[in-house]
Each structure stands twice: as structure tokens, then as C-alpha cells.
Short mmCIF file of C-alpha atoms in Angstrom, two decimals:
data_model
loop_
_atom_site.label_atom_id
_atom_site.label_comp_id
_atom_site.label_asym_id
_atom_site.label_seq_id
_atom_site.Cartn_x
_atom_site.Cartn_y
_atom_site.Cartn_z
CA UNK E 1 0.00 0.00 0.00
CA UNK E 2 2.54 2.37 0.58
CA UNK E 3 4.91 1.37 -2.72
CA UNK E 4 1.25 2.07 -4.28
CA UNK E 5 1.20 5.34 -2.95
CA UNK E 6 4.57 6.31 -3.55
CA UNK E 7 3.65 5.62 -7.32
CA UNK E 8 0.93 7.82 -7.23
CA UNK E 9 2.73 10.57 -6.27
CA UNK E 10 5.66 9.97 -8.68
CA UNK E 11 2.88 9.96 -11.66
CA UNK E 12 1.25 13.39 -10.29
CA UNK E 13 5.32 14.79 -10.53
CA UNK E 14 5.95 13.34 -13.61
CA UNK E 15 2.72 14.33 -15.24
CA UNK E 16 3.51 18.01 -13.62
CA UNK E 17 6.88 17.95 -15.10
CA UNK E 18 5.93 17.30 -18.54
CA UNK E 19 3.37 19.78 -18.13
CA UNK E 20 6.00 22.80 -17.34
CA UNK E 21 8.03 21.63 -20.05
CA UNK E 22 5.64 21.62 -22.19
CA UNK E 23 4.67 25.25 -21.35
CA UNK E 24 8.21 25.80 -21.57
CA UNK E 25 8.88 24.89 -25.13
CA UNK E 26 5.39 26.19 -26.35
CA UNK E 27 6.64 29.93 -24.66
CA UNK E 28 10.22 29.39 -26.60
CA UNK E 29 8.61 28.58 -29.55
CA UNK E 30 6.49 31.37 -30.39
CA UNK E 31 8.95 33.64 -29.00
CA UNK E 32 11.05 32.43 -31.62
CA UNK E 33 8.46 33.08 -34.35
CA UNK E 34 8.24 36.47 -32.87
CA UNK E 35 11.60 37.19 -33.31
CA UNK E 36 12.11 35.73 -36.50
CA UNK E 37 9.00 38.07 -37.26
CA UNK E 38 10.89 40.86 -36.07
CA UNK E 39 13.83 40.03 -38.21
CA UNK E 40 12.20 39.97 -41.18
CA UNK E 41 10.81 43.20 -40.50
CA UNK E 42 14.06 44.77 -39.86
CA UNK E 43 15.56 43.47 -42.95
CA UNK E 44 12.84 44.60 -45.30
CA UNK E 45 13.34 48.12 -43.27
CA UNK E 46 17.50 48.12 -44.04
CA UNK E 47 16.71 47.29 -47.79
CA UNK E 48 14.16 50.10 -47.72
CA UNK E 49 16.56 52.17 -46.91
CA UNK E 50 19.38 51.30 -48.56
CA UNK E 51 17.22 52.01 -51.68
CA UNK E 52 16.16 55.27 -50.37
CA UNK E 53 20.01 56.32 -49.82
CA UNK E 54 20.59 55.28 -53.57
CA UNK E 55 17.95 57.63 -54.19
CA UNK E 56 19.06 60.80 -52.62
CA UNK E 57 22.79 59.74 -53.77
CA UNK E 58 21.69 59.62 -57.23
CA UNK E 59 19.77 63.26 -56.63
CA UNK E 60 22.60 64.77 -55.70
CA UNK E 61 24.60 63.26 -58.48
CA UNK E 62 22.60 64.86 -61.26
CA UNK E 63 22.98 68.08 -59.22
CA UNK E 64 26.48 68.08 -58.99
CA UNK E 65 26.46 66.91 -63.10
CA UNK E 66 23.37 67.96 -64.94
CA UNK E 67 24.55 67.08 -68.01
CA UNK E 68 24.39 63.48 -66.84
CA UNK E 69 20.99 61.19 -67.30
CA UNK E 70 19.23 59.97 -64.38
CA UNK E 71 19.37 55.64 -63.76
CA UNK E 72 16.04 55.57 -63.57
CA UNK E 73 14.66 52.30 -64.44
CA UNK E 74 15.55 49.78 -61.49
CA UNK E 75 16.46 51.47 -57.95
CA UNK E 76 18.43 48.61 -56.99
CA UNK E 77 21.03 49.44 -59.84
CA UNK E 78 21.53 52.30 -57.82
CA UNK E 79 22.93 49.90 -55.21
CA UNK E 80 26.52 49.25 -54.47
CA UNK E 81 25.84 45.58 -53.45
CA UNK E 82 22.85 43.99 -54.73
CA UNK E 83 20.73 41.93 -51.84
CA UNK E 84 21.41 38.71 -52.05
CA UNK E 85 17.66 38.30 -51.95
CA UNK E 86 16.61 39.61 -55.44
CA UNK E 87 15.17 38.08 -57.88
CA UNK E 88 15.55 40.60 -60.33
CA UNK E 89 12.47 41.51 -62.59
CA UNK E 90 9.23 39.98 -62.44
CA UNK E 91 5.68 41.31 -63.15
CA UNK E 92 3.46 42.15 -59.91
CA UNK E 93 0.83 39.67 -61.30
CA UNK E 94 3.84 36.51 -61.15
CA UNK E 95 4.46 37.75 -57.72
CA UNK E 96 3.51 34.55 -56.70
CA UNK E 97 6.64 32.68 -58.41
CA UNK E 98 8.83 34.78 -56.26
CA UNK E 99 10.66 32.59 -53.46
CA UNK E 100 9.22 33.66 -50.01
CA UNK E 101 11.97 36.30 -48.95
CA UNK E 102 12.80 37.71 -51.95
CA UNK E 103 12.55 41.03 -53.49
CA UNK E 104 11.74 41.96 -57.28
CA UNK E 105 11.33 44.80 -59.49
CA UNK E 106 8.21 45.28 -61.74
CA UNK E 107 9.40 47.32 -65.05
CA UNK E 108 5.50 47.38 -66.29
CA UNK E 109 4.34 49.41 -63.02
CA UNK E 110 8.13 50.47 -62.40
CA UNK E 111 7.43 49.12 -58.77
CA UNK E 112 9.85 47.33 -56.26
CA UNK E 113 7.97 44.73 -54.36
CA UNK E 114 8.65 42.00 -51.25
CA UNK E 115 7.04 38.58 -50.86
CA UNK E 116 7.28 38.02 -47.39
CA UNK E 117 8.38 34.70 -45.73
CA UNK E 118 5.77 34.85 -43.24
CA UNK E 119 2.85 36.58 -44.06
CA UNK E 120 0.84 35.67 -40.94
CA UNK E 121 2.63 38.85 -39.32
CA UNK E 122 0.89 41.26 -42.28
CA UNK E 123 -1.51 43.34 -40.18
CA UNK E 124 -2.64 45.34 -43.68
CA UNK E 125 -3.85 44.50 -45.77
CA UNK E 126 -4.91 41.62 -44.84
CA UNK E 127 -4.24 38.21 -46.21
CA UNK E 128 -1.63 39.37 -48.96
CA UNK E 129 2.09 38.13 -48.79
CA UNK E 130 3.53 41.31 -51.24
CA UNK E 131 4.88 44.18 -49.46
CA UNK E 132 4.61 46.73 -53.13
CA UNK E 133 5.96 50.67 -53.50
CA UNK E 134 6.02 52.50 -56.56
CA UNK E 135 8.64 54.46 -57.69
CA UNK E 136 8.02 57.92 -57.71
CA UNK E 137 10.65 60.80 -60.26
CA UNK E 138 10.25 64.08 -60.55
CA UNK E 139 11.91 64.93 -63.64
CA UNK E 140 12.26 68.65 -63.19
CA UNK E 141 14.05 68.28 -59.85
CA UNK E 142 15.82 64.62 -60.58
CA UNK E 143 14.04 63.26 -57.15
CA UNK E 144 13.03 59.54 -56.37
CA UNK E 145 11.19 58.30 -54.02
CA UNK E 146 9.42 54.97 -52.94
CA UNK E 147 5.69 55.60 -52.21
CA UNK E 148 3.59 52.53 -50.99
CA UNK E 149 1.15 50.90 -53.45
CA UNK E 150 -1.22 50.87 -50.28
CA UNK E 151 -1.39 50.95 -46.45
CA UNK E 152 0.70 48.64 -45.00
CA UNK E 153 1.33 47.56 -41.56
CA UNK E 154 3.38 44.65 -40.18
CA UNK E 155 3.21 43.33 -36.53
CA UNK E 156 1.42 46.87 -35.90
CA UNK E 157 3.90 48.81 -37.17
CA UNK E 158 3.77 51.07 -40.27
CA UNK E 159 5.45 50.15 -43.01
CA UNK E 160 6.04 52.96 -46.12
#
């Protein structure tokens, strides 16, 4: 009877145990999908901004030499090192062919676009996996600029 007891209260501790581990691993793991959520995010926000650096680089390029033309037709020609990430051009409507991750430029719409890796973290709009801005010139003043195709958010934040 007490051996029977004893094994009772081994089960309960065992059962317990497995329990908190089990908590444990289920807390790592979305944690981890958090974080890999997050550095996605960050990633899409350097390449942003690497292209947006290009940009004002190339501004003040035809400033400094106005009787230079602009490189308008792909912004990440503009870029010293291309991201190992793109898949060069591709129309918006094959978006879809694009490996999750990857960035492409659309000559038709003359837009620069993202398929995200995991698109459960796209607040807005809602169910899409393409993170899309257009490229913006103003000839008369040489400026480019990316302006986004439409609202966009991404674990809350803003993205554009």
C-alpha cells in the first residue's frame, strides 16, 4: 500500500513535469516566431533604406552633373551591393513565383515589391504576402522616391 502510494505521487510529478516543459517549449517557440518576425521586419526596413540612400545619392549626383541622365529604371542598380535576396524583374501579377523572402522589381508598373516569408505577421492589408511601392521621379528636380502601393502595416507597425 505504501509502494502504491509512492507511485501515485511519482505519476502526479511526472505528469507536472511534462506539463511545465511543455509550457516551456510552447513559450520558446512562439517567441522564436516572434523574433524571427521581427527580423524579417528589420531586414525589409534596411533594404528600404538602402534604396532610399541610392535615391538621394543619385539626386545629388545629377545636381552636382546635370549634363548626366538619371538611372532611372531599377532602384536597386543604384545599389553598391545587390541583396542577395533579389530576384531581379518579375511582373506584380507573377508575384507569386517569387521565393518567399525575396525582393523583385516590376518594369510594367516600375514598382519594387517584397514577398514576405511569413505573411501571418501582415496586419494590412490583410491576407496578402507582397509588401509593393512605386517608384516615384520628378523629372524637373531629378528626385526619387518609394511611395507605398497601399497601407501597410506589419506586426502593428507602419510600413512605407
Amino acid at each position: 500500500a505504501v509502494a502504491r502510494g509512492l507511485w501515485k505521487r511519482r505519476s502526479v510529478e511526472w505528469v507536472l513535469i511534462f506539463f511545465i516543459i511543455l509550457g516551456v517549449v510552447g513559450t520558446l517557440g512562439y517567441q522564436l516566431r516572434k523574433v524571427q518576425g521581427q527580423a524579417e521586419f528589420a531586414t525589409v526596413q534596411y533594404t528600404l533604406g538602402s534604396l532610399r540612400t541610392a535615391m538621394i545619392l543619385e539626386h545629388l549626383r545629377l545636381k552636382l552633373h546635370p549634363e548626366e541622365k538619371p538611372r532611372l529604371r531599377n532602384p536597386f542598380e543604384l545599389l553598391e551591393v545587390m541583396p542577395y535576396n533579389l530576384e531581379g524583374e518579375r511582373a506584380m501579377t507573377d508575384a507569386h513565383t517569387v521565393a518567399p523572402g525575396s525582393w523583385f522589381f516590376d518594369p510594367f508598373c516600375e514598382c519594387i515589391a517584397y514577398r514576405m516569408q511569413h505573411a501571418e505577421r501582415l496586419d494590412e492589408p490583410a491576407g496578402s504576402e507582397i509588401l509593393a511601392f512605386r517608384i516615384r521621379f520628378n523629372p524637373n528636380e531629378g528626385l526619387m522616391w518609394l511611395e507605398p502601393l497601399f497601407p501597410m502595416a506589419w506586426m502593428g507597425m507602419r510600413i512605407g
